[in-house]
């Protein structure tokens, strides 16, 4: 289907879904959506639909994997077979193993791992529907699920990508832009520290283009951070209303 699309940016400078280059997709975030997990969050970012669930800190099995001075953070990013146009095998792919690792590494700096020696914290990410930028949306949701589990954190982690399509630098690429574009730069940020916890680049950019894409992604992270805080607040206001 995507092969038929020739121009990703039209004559008015707008993208396939009508967005301006610096515009994010519509984002809806909900915290505490699963009653059986210690913490959870759900994000819709454009057509992406992603659930994140957290268990822990809890006893780690097998015990020989436990660390004497800190908790072991484990992360599984998984795409449902029905999440993409062509059925995806439910078995973990190389891509999912890589994404599980980079997502874990993007979240780790935000946690006080040394608070919980000999334990584990598990993060499960289920992509129900994918449309580009799922690693970033997963980080955004997983960070909220960790906060929802009551795990002390230095800051939330917000993530957003930017890239280049048809010679234009754009933020928050959807699948068609990701596949047909020339570059994709996913970034994760702890906004209060101005600390980057993920920076990848796929494709080719000049130094100038990279700088523009990087700054656009950072701006996207800051906008998403505001939405994360609103979603967390909404959950606790809701709890208060139920109790009253
Ligand atoms: N995708 C797909 N089939 C797969 C894996 C990915 O159609 O088996 C699509 C999906 O929409 C995903 C996009 O390709 O969001 C881009 O994947 P990438 O590896 O760049 O990671 P992401 O942008 O999701 O972080």
Coordinates of N, CA and C and ligand atoms in Angstrom, one line a residue:
X1 N 0.8 -1.2 0.0 CA 0.0 0.0 0.0 C 0.9 1.3 0.0
X2 N 1.9 1.2 0.9 CA 2.8 2.4 1.0 C 3.5 2.7 -0.3
X3 N 3.8 1.7 -1.1 CA 4.5 1.8 -2.3 C 3.9 2.9 -3.2
X4 N 2.5 3.0 -3.1 CA 1.8 3.9 -4.0 C 2.1 5.4 -3.6
X5 N 2.4 5.6 -2.3 CA 2.6 7.0 -1.9 C 3.9 7.5 -2.4
X6 N 3.8 8.7 -3.1 CA 5.0 9.2 -3.6 C 5.6 10.4 -2.8
X7 N 4.6 11.3 -2.5 CA 5.0 12.5 -1.8 C 4.6 12.4 -0.4
X8 N 5.6 12.6 0.5 CA 5.2 12.5 2.0 C 4.9 13.9 2.5
X9 N 5.3 14.9 1.8 CA 5.0 16.3 2.1 C 4.3 16.9 0.9
X10 N 3.1 17.5 1.1 CA 2.4 18.1 -0.1 C 2.9 19.5 -0.4
X11 N 2.3 20.1 -1.4 CA 2.7 21.4 -1.8 C 2.5 22.5 -0.7
X12 N 1.6 22.2 0.2 CA 1.3 23.2 1.3 C 2.3 23.0 2.5
X13 N 3.2 22.0 2.3 CA 4.1 21.7 3.4 C 3.5 20.8 4.5
X14 N 2.4 20.2 4.2 CA 1.7 19.3 5.2 C 2.0 17.8 4.9
X15 N 1.9 17.0 6.0 CA 2.3 15.6 5.9 C 1.0 14.8 5.5
X16 N 1.2 13.5 5.3 CA 0.2 12.6 4.8 C -1.1 12.7 5.7
X17 N -0.9 12.9 7.0 CA -2.1 13.0 7.9 C -2.5 14.4 8.2
X18 N -2.0 15.3 7.4 CA -2.3 16.8 7.5 C -1.5 17.5 8.6
X19 N -0.6 16.9 9.2 CA 0.2 17.5 10.2 C 1.3 18.5 9.7
X20 N 1.6 19.5 10.4 CA 2.7 20.4 10.1 C 4.0 19.6 10.5
X21 N 5.2 20.0 10.0 CA 6.4 19.3 10.4 C 6.6 19.2 11.9
X22 N 6.3 20.3 12.6 CA 6.6 20.3 14.0 C 5.5 19.8 14.9
X23 N 4.5 19.2 14.3 CA 3.3 18.8 15.0 C 3.3 17.3 15.5
X24 N 3.0 17.1 16.7 CA 2.9 15.7 17.2 C 1.6 15.1 16.8
X25 N 1.5 13.7 16.8 CA 0.2 13.1 16.6 C -0.7 13.3 17.8
X26 N -2.0 13.1 17.7 CA -2.8 13.3 18.9 C -2.4 12.2 19.9
X27 N -2.3 12.6 21.2 CA -1.8 11.6 22.2 C -2.8 11.5 23.3
X28 N -3.2 10.3 23.7 CA -4.0 10.1 24.9 C -3.3 9.1 25.8
X29 N -3.2 9.5 27.1 CA -2.5 8.6 28.0 C -3.4 8.4 29.2
X30 N -3.4 7.1 29.7 CA -4.1 6.8 30.9 C -3.2 6.0 31.8
X31 N -3.3 6.3 33.1 CA -2.5 5.6 34.1 C -3.3 4.7 35.0
X32 N -2.8 3.5 35.3 CA -3.5 2.6 36.2 C -4.7 2.0 35.6
X33 N -4.4 1.4 34.4 CA -5.5 0.8 33.6 C -5.7 -0.7 33.9
X34 N -4.7 -1.4 34.6 CA -4.7 -2.8 34.8 C -4.8 -3.1 36.3
X35 N -5.8 -3.7 36.8 CA -5.9 -3.9 38.2 C -5.0 -5.0 38.8
X36 N -4.5 -5.9 37.9 CA -3.7 -7.0 38.4 C -2.2 -6.7 38.4
X37 N -1.8 -5.6 37.8 CA -0.3 -5.3 37.8 C -0.1 -4.3 38.9
X38 N 1.2 -4.2 39.3 CA 1.5 -3.2 40.4 C 1.4 -1.7 39.9
X39 N 1.7 -1.6 38.6 CA 1.6 -0.3 37.9 C 1.3 -0.5 36.5
X40 N 0.6 0.5 35.8 CA 0.3 0.3 34.4 C 0.0 1.6 33.8
X41 N 0.1 1.6 32.5 CA -0.3 2.8 31.7 C -0.6 2.4 30.3
X42 N -1.5 3.2 29.6 CA -1.9 2.9 28.2 C -1.7 4.2 27.4
X43 N -1.1 4.1 26.3 CA -0.9 5.3 25.4 C -1.4 5.0 24.0
X44 N -2.1 6.0 23.5 CA -2.5 6.1 22.1 C -1.7 7.3 21.5
X45 N -0.9 7.0 20.5 CA -0.2 8.1 19.9 C -0.4 7.9 18.4
X46 N -1.3 8.7 17.8 CA -1.8 8.5 16.5 C -2.4 7.1 16.5
X47 N -2.0 6.2 15.6 CA -2.6 4.9 15.5 C -1.9 3.9 16.4
X48 N -0.8 4.3 17.1 CA -0.2 3.4 18.0 C -1.1 3.2 19.3
X49 N -1.2 1.9 19.7 CA -1.9 1.6 20.9 C -1.0 0.7 21.7
X50 N -0.6 1.1 22.9 CA 0.5 0.4 23.7 C 0.1 0.3 25.1
X51 N 0.3 -0.9 25.7 CA 0.0 -1.1 27.1 C 1.4 -1.3 27.8
X52 N 1.6 -0.8 29.0 CA 2.8 -1.1 29.8 C 2.3 -1.5 31.2
X53 N 2.9 -2.6 31.6 CA 2.6 -3.1 33.0 C 3.9 -3.3 33.8
X54 N 3.9 -3.0 35.1 CA 5.1 -3.2 35.9 C 4.7 -4.1 37.1
X55 N 5.7 -5.0 37.4 CA 5.6 -5.8 38.7 C 6.9 -5.5 39.4
X56 N 6.7 -5.3 40.8 CA 7.9 -5.2 41.6 C 8.0 -3.9 42.3
X57 N 9.1 -3.7 43.1 CA 10.2 -4.7 43.3 C 9.7 -6.0 43.9
X58 N 10.2 -7.1 43.4 CA 9.8 -8.4 43.9 C 10.9 -9.4 44.0
X59 N 10.7 -10.5 44.6 CA 11.8 -11.5 44.7 C 12.1 -12.0 43.3
X60 N 13.4 -12.2 43.1 CA 13.9 -12.6 41.7 C 14.1 -14.1 41.6
X61 N 13.6 -14.7 40.6 CA 13.8 -16.1 40.4 C 14.4 -16.3 38.9
X62 N 15.4 -17.1 38.6 CA 16.1 -17.8 39.6 C 17.0 -16.9 40.5
X63 N 17.2 -17.3 41.7 CA 17.9 -16.5 42.7 C 19.3 -16.1 42.4
X64 N 20.0 -17.0 41.6 CA 21.4 -16.7 41.3 C 21.6 -15.4 40.4
X65 N 20.5 -15.0 39.8 CA 20.5 -13.8 38.9 C 20.4 -12.5 39.8
X66 N 20.1 -12.6 41.1 CA 19.9 -11.5 41.9 C 21.3 -10.8 42.1
X67 N 21.2 -9.4 42.3 CA 22.4 -8.7 42.6 C 22.4 -8.2 44.0
X68 N 23.6 -8.3 44.7 CA 23.6 -7.9 46.1 C 23.4 -6.5 46.4
X69 N 23.6 -5.6 45.4 CA 23.6 -4.1 45.7 C 22.5 -3.4 45.0
X70 N 21.7 -4.1 44.2 CA 20.6 -3.3 43.5 C 19.6 -4.3 42.9
X71 N 18.5 -3.6 42.4 CA 17.5 -4.4 41.8 C 17.9 -4.7 40.3
X72 N 17.3 -5.8 39.8 CA 17.6 -6.1 38.4 C 16.3 -5.6 37.6
X73 N 16.5 -4.6 36.7 CA 15.4 -4.1 35.9 C 15.3 -5.0 34.6
X74 N 14.1 -5.6 34.4 CA 13.9 -6.4 33.2 C 12.8 -5.8 32.4
X75 N 13.0 -5.9 31.1 CA 12.0 -5.3 30.2 C 11.7 -6.2 29.0
X76 N 10.4 -6.4 28.7 CA 10.0 -7.1 27.5 C 9.1 -6.3 26.7
X77 N 9.6 -5.9 25.5 CA 8.8 -5.2 24.5 C 8.3 -6.3 23.6
X78 N 7.0 -6.3 23.4 CA 6.4 -7.4 22.5 C 5.3 -6.8 21.6
X79 N 5.3 -7.2 20.4 CA 4.3 -6.8 19.4 C 3.3 -7.9 19.3
X80 N 2.0 -7.6 19.4 CA 0.9 -8.6 19.2 C 0.9 -9.0 17.7
X81 N 0.6 -10.2 17.5 CA 0.6 -10.7 16.0 C -0.3 -9.8 15.2
X82 N -1.4 -9.2 15.8 CA -2.3 -8.4 15.0 C -2.0 -6.9 15.0
X83 N -0.8 -6.6 15.5 CA -0.5 -5.1 15.7 C 0.0 -4.5 14.4
X84 N 0.4 -5.3 13.4 CA 0.9 -4.7 12.2 C 0.2 -5.3 11.0
X85 N 0.3 -4.7 9.8 CA -0.5 -5.1 8.7 C -0.2 -6.6 8.3
X86 N 1.0 -7.0 8.3 CA 1.3 -8.4 8.0 C 1.5 -9.1 9.3
X87 N 0.7 -10.2 9.6 CA 0.8 -10.9 10.9 C 2.2 -11.1 11.3
X88 N 2.5 -10.7 12.6 CA 3.8 -10.9 13.2 C 3.8 -12.1 14.0
X89 N 4.9 -12.9 13.8 CA 5.0 -14.1 14.7 C 5.0 -13.7 16.1
X90 N 4.3 -14.4 17.0 CA 4.3 -14.1 18.4 C 5.7 -14.3 19.1
X91 N 6.5 -15.1 18.5 CA 7.9 -15.3 19.1 C 8.7 -14.1 19.0
X92 N 9.6 -13.9 20.0 CA 10.3 -12.6 20.1 C 11.3 -12.5 18.9
X93 N 11.3 -11.4 18.2 CA 12.1 -11.2 17.0 C 13.4 -10.5 17.5
X94 N 14.4 -10.5 16.6 CA 15.7 -9.8 17.0 C 15.4 -8.3 17.3
X95 N 14.4 -7.7 16.5 CA 14.1 -6.3 16.7 C 13.5 -6.1 18.1
X96 N 12.6 -7.0 18.5 CA 11.9 -6.9 19.8 C 13.0 -7.1 21.0
X97 N 13.9 -8.0 20.7 CA 15.0 -8.2 21.8 C 15.8 -6.9 21.9
X98 N 16.1 -6.3 20.7 CA 16.9 -5.0 20.8 C 16.1 -3.9 21.4
X99 N 14.8 -3.8 21.0 CA 14.0 -2.7 21.6 C 13.8 -2.9 23.1
X100 N 13.7 -4.2 23.6 CA 13.5 -4.4 25.0 C 14.8 -3.9 25.7
X101 N 15.9 -4.1 25.1 CA 17.2 -3.6 25.7 C 17.3 -2.1 25.8
X102 N 17.0 -1.4 24.6 CA 17.2 0.0 24.6 C 16.1 0.7 25.5
X103 N 14.9 0.1 25.5 CA 13.9 0.7 26.4 C 14.3 0.6 27.9
X104 N 14.8 -0.6 28.2 CA 15.3 -0.7 29.6 C 16.4 0.3 29.9
X105 N 17.3 0.4 29.0 CA 18.5 1.3 29.2 C 18.0 2.8 29.3
X106 N 16.9 3.1 28.6 CA 16.4 4.5 28.6 C 15.7 4.8 29.9
X107 N 15.2 3.7 30.6 CA 14.4 4.0 31.8 C 15.3 3.9 33.1
X108 N 16.4 3.0 33.0 CA 17.2 2.8 34.1 C 17.7 4.0 34.8
X109 N 18.2 5.0 34.1 CA 18.8 6.2 34.8 C 17.8 7.0 35.7
X110 N 16.5 6.7 35.4 CA 15.5 7.5 36.2 C 15.1 6.8 37.5
X111 N 15.7 5.6 37.7 CA 15.3 4.8 38.9 C 16.5 4.8 39.9
X112 N 16.1 4.6 41.2 CA 17.1 4.4 42.2 C 17.3 2.8 42.4
X113 N 18.0 2.2 41.5 CA 18.1 0.7 41.5 C 18.7 0.2 42.8
X114 N 19.5 1.0 43.5 CA 20.2 0.6 44.7 C 19.2 0.5 45.9
X115 N 18.0 1.1 45.8 CA 17.1 1.0 46.9 C 16.6 -0.4 47.2
X116 N 16.7 -1.3 46.2 CA 16.0 -2.6 46.3 C 17.0 -3.7 46.0
X117 N 18.0 -4.0 46.8 CA 19.0 -5.0 46.5 C 18.3 -6.4 46.4
X118 N 18.8 -7.3 45.7 CA 18.4 -8.7 45.6 C 16.9 -8.9 45.1
X119 N 16.4 -7.9 44.4 CA 15.0 -8.0 43.9 C 15.0 -7.8 42.3
X120 N 13.8 -7.8 41.8 CA 13.7 -7.5 40.3 C 12.5 -6.6 40.1
X121 N 12.6 -5.8 39.1 CA 11.4 -5.0 38.6 C 11.2 -5.4 37.2
X122 N 10.0 -5.9 36.9 CA 9.7 -6.3 35.5 C 8.8 -5.3 34.8
X123 N 9.1 -5.0 33.6 CA 8.3 -4.1 32.8 C 7.8 -5.0 31.5
X124 N 6.5 -5.0 31.3 CA 6.0 -5.7 30.2 C 5.3 -4.7 29.3
X125 N 5.7 -4.7 28.0 CA 5.2 -3.7 27.1 C 4.5 -4.5 25.9
X126 N 3.2 -4.3 25.7 CA 2.5 -5.0 24.7 C 2.0 -3.9 23.7
X127 N 2.5 -4.1 22.4 CA 2.1 -3.2 21.4 C 0.9 -3.8 20.7
X128 N -0.3 -3.2 20.9 CA -1.5 -3.8 20.4 C -1.7 -3.3 18.9
X129 N -1.3 -2.1 18.6 CA -1.3 -1.6 17.3 C -0.1 -0.7 17.0
X130 N 0.6 -0.9 15.9 CA 1.8 -0.1 15.7 C 1.7 0.7 14.4
X131 N 2.2 1.9 14.5 CA 2.2 2.8 13.4 C 3.5 3.7 13.4
X132 N 4.6 3.2 13.7 CA 5.8 4.0 13.8 C 6.0 4.7 15.1
X133 N 7.3 4.7 15.6 CA 7.6 5.3 16.8 C 7.1 4.6 18.1
X134 N 7.1 3.2 18.0 CA 6.6 2.5 19.1 C 7.6 2.4 20.3
X135 N 8.9 2.5 19.9 CA 9.9 2.5 21.0 C 9.7 3.7 21.9
X136 N 9.5 4.9 21.3 CA 9.3 6.1 22.1 C 8.1 6.1 22.9
X137 N 6.9 5.7 22.2 CA 5.7 5.7 22.9 C 5.7 4.6 24.1
X138 N 6.5 3.5 23.9 CA 6.6 2.5 24.9 C 7.4 3.1 26.1
X139 N 8.4 3.8 25.9 CA 9.2 4.4 27.0 C 8.3 5.4 27.8
X140 N 7.5 6.2 27.0 CA 6.6 7.2 27.7 C 5.7 6.5 28.6
X141 N 5.1 5.4 28.1 CA 4.1 4.6 28.9 C 4.7 3.8 30.0
X142 N 5.9 3.2 29.7 CA 6.5 2.4 30.8 C 7.0 3.2 31.9
X143 N 7.4 4.5 31.7 CA 7.9 5.3 32.7 C 6.7 5.7 33.7
X144 N 5.5 5.9 33.1 CA 4.3 6.1 33.9 C 3.9 4.9 34.6
X145 N 4.0 3.7 34.0 CA 3.7 2.5 34.7 C 4.6 2.3 36.0
X146 N 5.9 2.7 35.8 CA 6.8 2.6 37.0 C 6.4 3.6 38.1
X147 N 6.0 4.8 37.7 CA 5.5 5.8 38.6 C 4.2 5.3 39.3
X148 N 3.4 4.7 38.5 CA 2.1 4.2 39.0 C 2.3 3.0 40.0
X149 N 3.4 2.3 39.9 CA 3.7 1.2 40.8 C 4.3 1.7 42.1
X150 N 4.5 3.0 42.2 CA 5.0 3.6 43.4 C 6.5 3.5 43.5
X151 N 7.2 3.3 42.5 CA 8.7 3.1 42.5 C 9.3 4.5 42.5
X152 N 10.1 4.8 43.5 CA 10.7 6.2 43.5 C 11.6 6.4 42.3
X153 N 11.5 7.7 41.7 CA 12.2 8.0 40.5 C 12.8 9.4 40.6
X154 N 13.9 9.6 39.8 CA 14.5 10.9 39.8 C 13.6 11.8 38.9
X155 N 13.0 11.3 37.9 CA 12.2 12.0 36.9 C 11.4 11.0 36.1
X156 N 10.4 11.5 35.4 CA 9.8 10.7 34.4 C 10.7 10.7 33.1
X157 N 10.5 9.7 32.3 CA 11.2 9.7 31.0 C 10.2 9.9 29.9
X158 N 10.4 10.9 29.1 CA 9.5 11.1 28.0 C 10.3 10.9 26.7
X159 N 9.7 10.3 25.7 CA 10.4 10.0 24.5 C 9.6 10.4 23.2
X160 N 10.4 10.8 22.2 CA 9.8 11.3 20.9 C 10.9 11.2 19.8
X161 N 10.5 10.9 18.6 CA 11.4 10.8 17.5 C 11.2 12.0 16.6
X162 N 12.3 12.3 15.8 CA 12.2 13.3 14.7 C 13.0 12.7 13.6
X163 N 12.8 13.2 12.4 CA 13.5 12.6 11.3 C 13.3 13.4 10.0
X164 N 13.7 12.8 8.9 CA 13.7 13.6 7.6 C 12.8 12.8 6.6
X165 N 11.8 13.5 6.1 CA 11.1 13.0 5.0 C 11.0 14.0 3.9
X166 N 11.2 13.6 2.6 CA 11.2 14.5 1.5 C 11.9 15.8 1.7
X167 N 13.1 15.7 2.3 CA 14.0 16.9 2.5 C 13.4 17.8 3.6
X168 N 12.4 17.4 4.4 CA 11.9 18.2 5.5 C 12.1 17.5 6.8
X169 N 12.5 18.2 7.8 CA 12.7 17.7 9.1 C 11.4 17.7 9.8
X170 N 10.9 16.6 10.3 CA 9.6 16.5 10.9 C 9.7 15.7 12.3
X171 N 8.7 15.9 13.1 CA 8.7 15.3 14.4 C 7.7 14.2 14.4
X172 N 7.9 13.2 15.3 CA 6.9 12.1 15.6 C 6.5 11.4 14.3
X173 N 7.4 10.7 13.7 CA 7.1 10.0 12.4 C 6.2 8.9 12.5
X174 N 5.2 8.8 11.6 CA 4.3 7.6 11.6 C 5.0 6.6 10.6
X175 N 4.4 5.4 10.6 CA 5.0 4.3 9.9 C 5.4 4.6 8.4
X176 N 4.5 5.2 7.6 CA 4.8 5.5 6.2 C 6.0 6.5 6.2
X177 N 6.1 7.4 7.1 CA 7.3 8.4 7.1 C 8.5 7.6 7.5
X178 N 8.4 6.8 8.5 CA 9.5 6.0 9.0 C 10.1 5.1 7.9
X179 N 9.2 4.4 7.1 CA 9.7 3.5 6.1 C 10.2 4.2 4.9
X180 N 9.5 5.3 4.4 CA 9.9 5.9 3.2 C 10.8 7.2 3.4
X181 N 10.9 7.6 4.6 CA 11.7 8.8 4.9 C 13.2 8.4 4.9
X182 N 14.1 9.5 5.0 CA 15.5 9.2 4.9 C 16.2 9.0 6.3
X183 N 15.5 9.5 7.4 CA 16.2 9.3 8.7 C 15.2 9.4 9.8
X184 N 15.6 8.8 10.9 CA 14.7 8.7 12.1 C 15.6 8.8 13.3
X185 N 15.3 9.7 14.2 CA 16.2 10.0 15.4 C 15.3 9.9 16.7
X186 N 15.2 8.7 17.3 CA 14.4 8.6 18.5 C 15.3 9.1 19.7
X187 N 14.6 9.9 20.6 CA 15.3 10.5 21.7 C 14.4 10.3 23.0
X188 N 15.0 10.0 24.1 CA 14.3 9.9 25.4 C 15.0 10.9 26.3
X189 N 14.2 11.6 27.1 CA 14.7 12.7 27.9 C 14.1 12.7 29.3
X190 N 15.0 12.9 30.4 CA 14.5 13.2 31.7 C 14.4 14.7 31.8
X191 N 13.3 15.3 31.6 CA 13.2 16.8 31.4 C 13.8 17.6 32.5
X192 N 13.6 17.2 33.8 CA 14.1 18.0 34.9 C 15.6 18.1 35.0
X193 N 16.2 17.1 34.4 CA 17.7 17.1 34.5 C 18.3 17.5 33.1
X194 N 17.4 17.6 32.1 CA 17.9 17.8 30.8 C 18.8 16.7 30.3
X195 N 18.5 15.5 30.8 CA 19.4 14.4 30.5 C 18.8 13.4 29.5
X196 N 19.6 13.1 28.5 CA 19.2 12.2 27.4 C 19.4 10.8 27.8
X197 N 18.4 9.9 27.7 CA 18.7 8.5 28.1 C 18.6 7.6 26.9
X198 N 18.2 8.1 25.8 CA 18.2 7.3 24.5 C 18.4 8.3 23.4
X199 N 19.4 7.9 22.5 CA 19.6 8.6 21.3 C 20.1 7.6 20.2
X200 N 19.2 7.4 19.2 CA 19.6 6.5 18.1 C 19.4 7.3 16.8
X201 N 20.0 6.8 15.8 CA 19.8 7.4 14.5 C 19.8 6.3 13.4
X202 N 18.7 6.4 12.6 CA 18.6 5.4 11.5 C 18.6 6.2 10.2
X203 N 19.5 6.0 9.3 CA 19.5 6.8 8.0 C 20.6 7.8 8.0
X204 N 20.4 8.8 7.1 CA 21.5 9.8 6.9 C 21.0 11.2 7.1
X205 N 21.8 12.0 7.9 CA 21.5 13.4 8.1 C 22.8 14.2 8.1
X206 N 22.8 15.4 7.6 CA 24.0 16.3 7.8 C 24.0 16.7 9.2
X207 N 25.1 17.3 9.7 CA 25.2 17.8 11.1 C 24.1 18.8 11.4
X208 N 23.8 19.7 10.4 CA 22.8 20.7 10.6 C 21.4 20.1 10.7
X209 N 21.2 19.1 9.8 CA 19.9 18.4 9.9 C 19.7 17.7 11.1
X210 N 20.8 17.0 11.6 CA 20.7 16.3 12.8 C 20.4 17.2 14.0
X211 N 21.0 18.3 14.0 CA 20.8 19.3 15.1 C 19.3 19.7 15.1
X212 N 18.8 20.0 14.0 CA 17.4 20.4 13.9 C 16.5 19.3 14.3
X213 N 16.7 18.1 13.8 CA 15.9 16.9 14.2 C 16.0 16.7 15.7
X214 N 17.2 16.7 16.2 CA 17.4 16.5 17.7 C 16.6 17.5 18.5
X215 N 16.7 18.8 18.1 CA 16.0 19.8 18.9 C 14.5 19.6 18.8
X216 N 14.0 19.2 17.6 CA 12.6 19.0 17.4 C 12.1 17.8 18.3
X217 N 12.9 16.8 18.3 CA 12.6 15.6 19.2 C 12.5 16.0 20.6
X218 N 13.5 16.9 21.1 CA 13.5 17.3 22.5 C 12.3 18.1 22.8
X219 N 11.9 19.0 21.9 CA 10.7 19.8 22.1 C 9.5 18.9 22.2
X220 N 9.5 17.8 21.3 CA 8.4 16.8 21.4 C 8.4 16.1 22.8
X221 N 9.6 15.8 23.3 CA 9.7 15.1 24.6 C 9.1 16.0 25.7
X222 N 9.4 17.3 25.6 CA 8.9 18.2 26.6 C 7.3 18.3 26.6
X223 N 6.8 18.3 25.4 CA 5.3 18.4 25.2 C 4.7 17.1 25.8
X224 N 5.3 16.0 25.5 CA 4.8 14.7 26.0 C 4.9 14.6 27.5
X225 N 6.0 15.2 28.1 CA 6.2 15.2 29.5 C 5.0 15.9 30.2
X226 N 4.5 17.0 29.6 CA 3.4 17.7 30.2 C 2.2 16.8 30.2
X227 N 2.0 16.0 29.1 CA 0.8 15.1 29.0 C 1.0 14.0 30.1
X228 N 2.2 13.5 30.3 CA 2.5 12.4 31.3 C 2.1 12.9 32.6
X229 N 2.5 14.1 33.0 CA 2.1 14.7 34.3 C 0.6 14.8 34.5
X230 N 0.0 15.3 33.4 CA -1.5 15.4 33.5 C -2.2 14.0 33.7
X231 N -1.6 13.0 33.0 CA -2.2 11.7 33.1 C -2.0 11.1 34.5
X232 N -0.9 11.3 35.1 CA -0.6 10.9 36.5 C -1.5 11.6 37.5
X233 N -1.6 12.9 37.3 CA -2.5 13.7 38.2 C -3.9 13.2 38.0
X234 N -4.4 12.9 36.8 CA -5.8 12.5 36.6 C -6.1 11.3 37.3
X235 N -5.1 10.3 37.4 CA -5.4 9.1 38.1 C -5.6 9.4 39.6
X236 N -4.8 10.2 40.2 CA -4.9 10.4 41.6 C -6.1 11.3 42.0
X237 N -6.5 12.2 41.1 CA -7.7 12.9 41.4 C -8.9 12.0 41.3
X238 N -8.8 11.0 40.4 CA -9.9 10.0 40.3 C -10.0 9.2 41.5
X239 N -8.9 8.8 42.1 CA -8.9 8.0 43.3 C -9.5 8.8 44.4
X240 N -9.2 10.0 44.5 CA -9.7 10.9 45.6 C -11.2 11.0 45.5
X241 N -11.7 11.1 44.3 CA -13.2 11.2 44.1 C -13.9 10.0 44.5
X242 N -13.3 8.8 44.2 CA -13.9 7.5 44.6 C -14.0 7.4 46.1
X243 N -12.9 7.8 46.7 CA -12.8 7.7 48.2 C -13.8 8.6 48.9
X244 N -14.1 9.7 48.4 CA -14.9 10.7 49.0 C -16.4 10.3 49.1
Ligands
LIG1 N1 6.7 -2.7 11.9 C1 6.0 -3.7 11.1 N2 6.3 -5.0 11.3 C2 7.2 -5.4 12.2 C3 7.9 -4.5 12.9 C4 7.6 -3.1 12.7 O1 5.1 -3.3 10.3 O2 7.5 -6.6 12.4 C5 6.3 -1.3 11.7 C6 5.6 -0.8 12.9 O3 4.6 0.1 12.5 C7 6.7 0.0 13.6 C8 7.4 0.6 12.4 O4 7.5 -0.5 11.5 O5 6.2 1.0 14.4 C9 8.8 1.1 12.7 O6 9.6 0.2 13.3 P1 11.0 0.6 14.0 O7 11.8 -0.7 14.1 O8 11.6 1.8 13.3 O9 10.6 1.0 15.5 P2 9.6 2.1 16.1 O10 9.7 3.3 15.1 O11 8.3 1.5 16.2 O12 10.2 2.5 17.4

